CSV table of C-alpha atoms in Angstrom, one decimal:
chain,number,residue,atom,x,y,z
A,1,MET,CA,33.3,-5.0,15.9
A,2,HIS,CA,32.1,-4.4,19.5
A,3,VAL,CA,28.6,-5.0,20.8
A,4,PHE,CA,26.8,-3.3,23.7
A,5,ARG,CA,24.0,-5.5,24.9
A,6,LEU,CA,21.1,-4.3,26.5
A,7,ARG,CA,18.5,-6.6,28.1
A,8,GLY,CA,14.8,-5.8,26.8
A,9,ASP,CA,13.3,-5.0,23.4
A,10,PHE,CA,12.9,-2.0,21.2
A,11,ALA,CA,9.8,-0.9,22.9
A,12,SER,CA,11.3,-0.9,26.5
A,13,LEU,CA,14.8,0.4,25.1
A,14,ASP,CA,13.4,3.1,22.7
A,15,ILE,CA,14.5,5.9,25.2
A,16,TYR,CA,18.2,5.0,24.6
A,17,SER,CA,18.2,4.7,20.7
A,18,ALA,CA,18.9,8.5,19.8
A,19,ALA,CA,21.5,8.6,22.4
A,20,LEU,CA,23.3,5.4,21.4
A,21,PHE,CA,23.5,6.8,17.8
A,22,GLU,CA,24.7,9.9,19.0
A,23,LEU,CA,27.6,8.1,20.9
A,24,GLY,CA,28.6,6.4,18.0
A,25,ALA,CA,26.5,3.2,17.5
A,26,ARG,CA,26.4,2.1,13.9
A,27,GLY,CA,23.4,0.1,14.2
A,28,LEU,CA,20.7,-1.5,16.5
A,29,GLU,CA,19.5,-5.1,16.3
A,30,GLU,CA,16.7,-6.7,18.1
A,31,LYS,CA,17.6,-10.2,19.5
A,32,ARG,CA,15.3,-12.4,21.7
A,33,GLY,CA,14.9,-10.5,24.9
A,34,GLU,CA,17.9,-8.1,24.2
A,35,VAL,CA,19.2,-5.2,21.8
A,36,TRP,CA,22.3,-5.2,20.4
A,37,ALA,CA,24.1,-1.9,19.7
A,38,TYR,CA,27.1,-2.0,17.3
A,39,PHE,CA,30.1,0.3,18.0
A,40,PRO,CA,33.5,0.5,15.9
A,41,GLN,CA,35.2,0.7,19.7
A,42,ARG,CA,34.5,0.4,23.2
A,43,LEU,CA,33.2,3.3,25.1
A,44,GLU,CA,32.0,4.2,28.7
A,45,LEU,CA,28.2,4.1,28.3
A,46,PRO,CA,25.7,5.6,30.8
A,47,PHE,CA,23.4,2.5,30.1
A,48,PRO,CA,22.9,-0.7,32.0
A,49,GLY,CA,24.4,-3.6,29.8
A,50,GLU,CA,27.6,-5.3,28.8
A,51,TRP,CA,30.3,-5.7,26.0
A,52,LEU,CA,30.5,-8.4,23.4
A,53,GLU,CA,32.8,-8.8,20.4
A,54,LEU,CA,32.0,-10.0,17.0
A,55,PRO,CA,34.1,-10.3,13.7
A,56,ASP,CA,33.6,-7.5,11.4
A,57,THR,CA,32.5,-9.7,8.6
A,58,ASP,CA,29.6,-11.2,10.5
A,59,TRP,CA,28.4,-7.8,11.7
A,60,LEU,CA,28.7,-6.2,8.1
A,61,GLU,CA,26.9,-9.0,6.5
A,62,ALA,CA,24.1,-9.1,9.1
A,63,TYR,CA,23.7,-5.3,9.3
A,64,LYS,CA,23.4,-5.2,5.3
A,65,ARG,CA,21.0,-7.9,5.5
A,66,ASP,CA,18.8,-6.5,8.2
A,67,LEU,CA,18.8,-2.6,7.1
A,68,LYS,CA,15.7,-1.9,5.0
A,69,PRO,CA,14.6,0.9,3.0
A,70,VAL,CA,12.3,3.5,5.1
A,71,GLN,CA,9.6,5.5,3.8
A,72,ALA,CA,9.0,9.0,5.5
A,73,GLY,CA,6.3,11.3,3.7
A,74,PRO,CA,7.4,11.7,0.0
A,75,PHE,CA,10.7,10.3,0.7
A,76,VAL,CA,12.4,6.7,0.7
A,77,VAL,CA,15.6,6.6,2.6
A,78,LEU,CA,18.1,3.9,1.1
A,79,ALA,CA,21.5,2.5,1.9
A,80,PRO,CA,23.7,2.6,-1.2
A,81,TRP,CA,23.3,-1.1,-1.7
A,82,HIS,CA,19.4,-1.0,-1.8
A,83,THR,CA,17.4,-0.9,-5.1
A,84,TRP,CA,13.8,1.0,-5.1
A,85,GLU,CA,11.2,1.3,-7.7
A,86,GLY,CA,8.6,3.8,-7.0
A,87,PRO,CA,7.6,7.4,-7.1
A,88,GLN,CA,9.2,8.6,-3.7
A,89,LYS,CA,12.0,10.9,-3.7
A,90,ARG,CA,15.0,8.7,-3.2
A,91,LEU,CA,17.4,9.7,-0.1
A,92,VAL,CA,20.6,7.5,-0.2
A,93,ILE,CA,22.3,7.7,3.1
A,94,GLU,CA,25.5,5.7,3.8
A,95,PRO,CA,25.3,4.2,7.3
A,96,GLY,CA,28.1,5.2,9.6
A,97,MET,CA,29.1,7.0,12.8
A,98,ALA,CA,26.5,10.1,12.4
A,99,PHE,CA,23.1,9.7,13.5
A,100,GLY,CA,20.4,10.0,11.0
A,101,THR,CA,19.6,6.8,8.7
A,102,GLY,CA,15.9,7.5,8.8
A,103,HIS,CA,15.2,4.4,10.8
A,104,HIS,CA,14.6,6.2,14.0
A,105,GLU,CA,11.2,7.8,14.6
A,106,THR,CA,12.7,11.3,15.2
A,107,THR,CA,14.2,11.4,11.8
A,108,ARG,CA,11.0,9.9,10.0
A,109,LEU,CA,8.9,12.6,11.9
A,110,ALA,CA,11.4,15.3,10.9
A,111,LEU,CA,11.5,14.6,7.2
A,112,GLU,CA,7.7,14.3,7.2
A,113,ALA,CA,7.3,17.9,8.6
A,114,LEU,CA,10.1,19.2,6.1
A,115,ALA,CA,8.0,18.0,3.3
A,116,VAL,CA,5.0,20.0,4.5
A,117,ARG,CA,6.9,23.2,5.0
A,118,VAL,CA,9.9,23.6,2.6
A,119,GLU,CA,9.4,25.7,-0.5
A,120,PRO,CA,11.7,26.1,-3.3
A,121,GLY,CA,14.4,28.8,-2.7
A,122,MET,CA,14.1,28.9,1.1
A,123,ARG,CA,17.1,29.2,3.2
A,124,VAL,CA,17.1,26.1,5.5
A,125,LEU,CA,19.4,25.3,8.5
A,126,ASP,CA,19.8,21.9,9.8
A,127,LEU,CA,21.2,22.2,13.3
A,128,GLY,CA,22.7,18.9,14.6
A,129,THR,CA,23.1,17.6,11.1
A,130,GLY,CA,24.7,14.4,11.7
A,131,SER,CA,24.5,12.3,8.6
A,132,GLY,CA,22.9,15.4,6.8
A,133,ILE,CA,20.0,13.7,5.9
A,134,LEU,CA,17.5,16.6,6.9
A,135,ALA,CA,19.7,19.1,5.0
A,136,ILE,CA,19.9,16.9,1.9
A,137,ALA,CA,16.1,16.2,2.1
A,138,ALA,CA,15.6,20.1,2.2
A,139,GLY,CA,17.8,20.4,-0.8
A,140,LEU,CA,15.9,17.8,-2.8
A,141,LEU,CA,12.8,20.0,-2.4
A,142,GLY,CA,14.3,22.7,-3.7
A,143,ALA,CA,15.9,24.6,-0.7
A,144,GLU,CA,19.1,26.3,-0.2
A,145,ALA,CA,20.4,24.1,2.7
A,146,LEU,CA,23.1,24.5,5.3
A,147,GLY,CA,24.0,21.6,8.0
A,148,LEU,CA,25.8,22.6,11.1
A,149,ASP,CA,27.3,20.2,13.7
A,150,ILE,CA,29.6,20.6,16.7
A,151,ASP,CA,31.1,17.1,15.9
A,152,PRO,CA,33.8,17.6,13.1
A,153,SER,CA,33.8,13.8,12.5
A,154,VAL,CA,30.4,13.9,11.0
A,155,ILE,CA,31.0,16.8,8.3
A,156,PRO,CA,32.9,14.6,5.8
A,157,GLN,CA,30.2,11.9,5.9
A,158,ALA,CA,27.4,14.5,5.5
A,159,GLU,CA,29.2,16.0,2.4
A,160,GLU,CA,29.6,12.6,1.0
A,161,ASN,CA,25.9,11.9,1.4
A,162,ALA,CA,25.2,15.2,-0.4
A,163,ARG,CA,27.5,14.3,-3.1
A,164,ILE,CA,25.6,10.7,-3.6
A,165,ASN,CA,22.3,12.5,-3.7
A,166,GLN,CA,23.7,15.2,-6.2
A,167,VAL,CA,22.3,17.8,-3.7
A,168,PRO,CA,24.3,21.0,-3.1
A,169,ALA,CA,23.9,21.3,0.4
A,170,GLN,CA,26.8,22.9,2.5
A,171,PHE,CA,28.1,21.6,5.8
A,172,ARG,CA,30.1,23.4,8.6
A,173,LEU,CA,31.4,22.9,11.8
A,174,GLY,CA,29.5,25.2,14.2
A,175,SER,CA,26.3,26.0,16.1
A,176,LEU,CA,23.4,28.6,16.1
A,177,GLU,CA,25.8,31.4,16.8
A,178,ASP,CA,27.7,30.8,13.7
A,179,VAL,CA,24.7,31.3,11.4
A,180,GLU,CA,25.3,34.6,9.3
A,181,GLY,CA,22.2,36.4,8.2
A,182,PRO,CA,18.4,35.3,8.7
A,183,VAL,CA,17.1,31.7,7.6
A,184,ASP,CA,13.6,30.7,6.4
A,185,LEU,CA,13.5,27.4,8.2
A,186,VAL,CA,15.3,25.7,11.0
A,187,VAL,CA,15.0,21.8,11.4
A,188,ALA,CA,16.6,20.5,14.5
A,189,ASN,CA,16.6,16.9,15.8
A,190,LEU,CA,18.2,17.3,19.2
A,191,PHE,CA,16.5,16.6,22.5
A,192,ALA,CA,13.8,18.5,24.6
A,193,GLU,CA,16.2,19.8,27.2
A,194,LEU,CA,18.4,21.3,24.4
A,195,HIS,CA,15.5,22.7,22.5
A,196,ALA,CA,14.4,24.4,25.6
A,197,TYR,CA,17.8,25.7,26.3
A,198,LEU,CA,18.1,27.0,22.8
A,199,ALA,CA,14.8,28.5,22.6
A,200,GLU,CA,16.0,32.2,22.8
A,201,SER,CA,18.8,31.6,20.1
A,202,TYR,CA,16.2,29.8,17.6
A,203,ARG,CA,14.2,33.2,17.8
A,204,LYS,CA,17.4,35.1,16.8
A,205,VAL,CA,18.2,33.5,13.5
A,206,PHE,CA,14.9,34.3,11.8
A,207,GLY,CA,14.2,37.6,10.2
A,208,VAL,CA,10.6,38.8,10.3
A,209,CYS,CA,9.3,35.4,10.2
A,210,GLY,CA,10.1,31.8,9.7
A,211,ILE,CA,9.3,28.1,10.5
A,212,LEU,CA,11.1,25.8,13.3
A,213,ILE,CA,10.8,22.3,13.3
A,214,LEU,CA,12.0,20.5,16.2
A,215,SER,CA,12.1,16.7,16.7
A,216,GLY,CA,13.9,14.3,19.1
A,217,ILE,CA,11.2,15.1,22.0
A,218,LEU,CA,10.3,12.4,24.2
A,219,LEU,CA,6.5,12.7,25.0
A,220,GLU,CA,7.1,13.1,28.6
A,221,ARG,CA,9.6,16.1,28.0
A,222,GLU,CA,7.0,17.8,25.5
A,223,ALA,CA,5.7,20.2,28.0
A,224,LEU,CA,9.2,21.5,28.8
A,225,VAL,CA,9.7,22.4,25.1
A,226,GLU,CA,6.3,24.1,24.7
A,227,GLU,CA,6.7,26.2,27.6
A,228,ALA,CA,10.1,27.4,26.6
A,229,LEU,CA,9.1,28.0,22.9
A,230,ALA,CA,5.9,29.9,23.9
A,231,ALA,CA,8.1,32.2,26.2
A,232,GLN,CA,9.8,33.3,23.0
A,233,ALA,CA,6.4,33.9,21.2
A,234,PHE,CA,6.7,31.2,18.8
A,235,LYS,CA,3.2,29.8,17.5
A,236,LEU,CA,2.5,26.1,17.5
A,237,LEU,CA,1.5,25.2,13.8
A,238,GLU,CA,1.8,21.1,13.9
A,239,ARG,CA,2.2,18.5,16.1
A,240,ARG,CA,3.5,15.0,14.9
A,241,GLN,CA,3.9,11.9,17.2
A,242,GLU,CA,5.3,8.2,16.6
A,243,GLY,CA,5.4,6.1,19.5
A,244,GLU,CA,7.0,8.0,22.5
A,245,TRP,CA,8.5,10.4,20.0
A,246,VAL,CA,7.0,14.1,19.2
A,247,CYS,CA,7.9,16.6,16.4
A,248,LEU,CA,6.8,20.0,17.0
A,249,THR,CA,6.7,22.6,14.1
A,250,TYR,CA,6.3,26.5,15.1
A,251,ALA,CA,6.1,29.7,13.4
A,252,ALA,CA,8.4,32.6,14.4
A,253,VAL,CA,6.2,35.6,14.0
């Protein structure tokens, strides 16, 4: 197992978290004065830091010990080795290469927003599905869920997570241009610049109306997204914030 060590703490390095997971990090751990990002192989990373190496057994034991259940709205996100007693809807996600275990603010915000907006029978699209967590959550709420991703390596993991949760969500390789027919709700945990770029495409996947949930937005980039969505006549319904991250819910009218 390879470790990329960054100097600082979670608060100062949070801006890198989503990008590290998207690049293949299996987990993040805070040490004294530094954060360790665990990767299955070395990569060229655009961040200040250095590479270390640890035996796989040491990493796996530490990772399983430190990974805790996460609550988000009516959900509790668990790894397969966790046990849980409580009324929450259980979301069992196998930690792996794909981003989306519920431990990052952007995923928790999206889960909370989904719980408010999804109704049984809705057709829900999870764009950039990663681990499949948001599509699976929509399925647990009674929706017909489809997850899309441009990375072929994440699709088998998303399908396995859906199987574990006994949710009939579907996962495919593709992007917005590959969606057939209108959807009722789109959830996308991406980043601000991509949301702004996709604003016009988001509008085209809805029929007469629909709901758009956008997460992965840094506070300092929020205005960029709001301007792009306003230009496409989306109406802001709700804003959620945790730390430096924002989740925006819009109506397509």
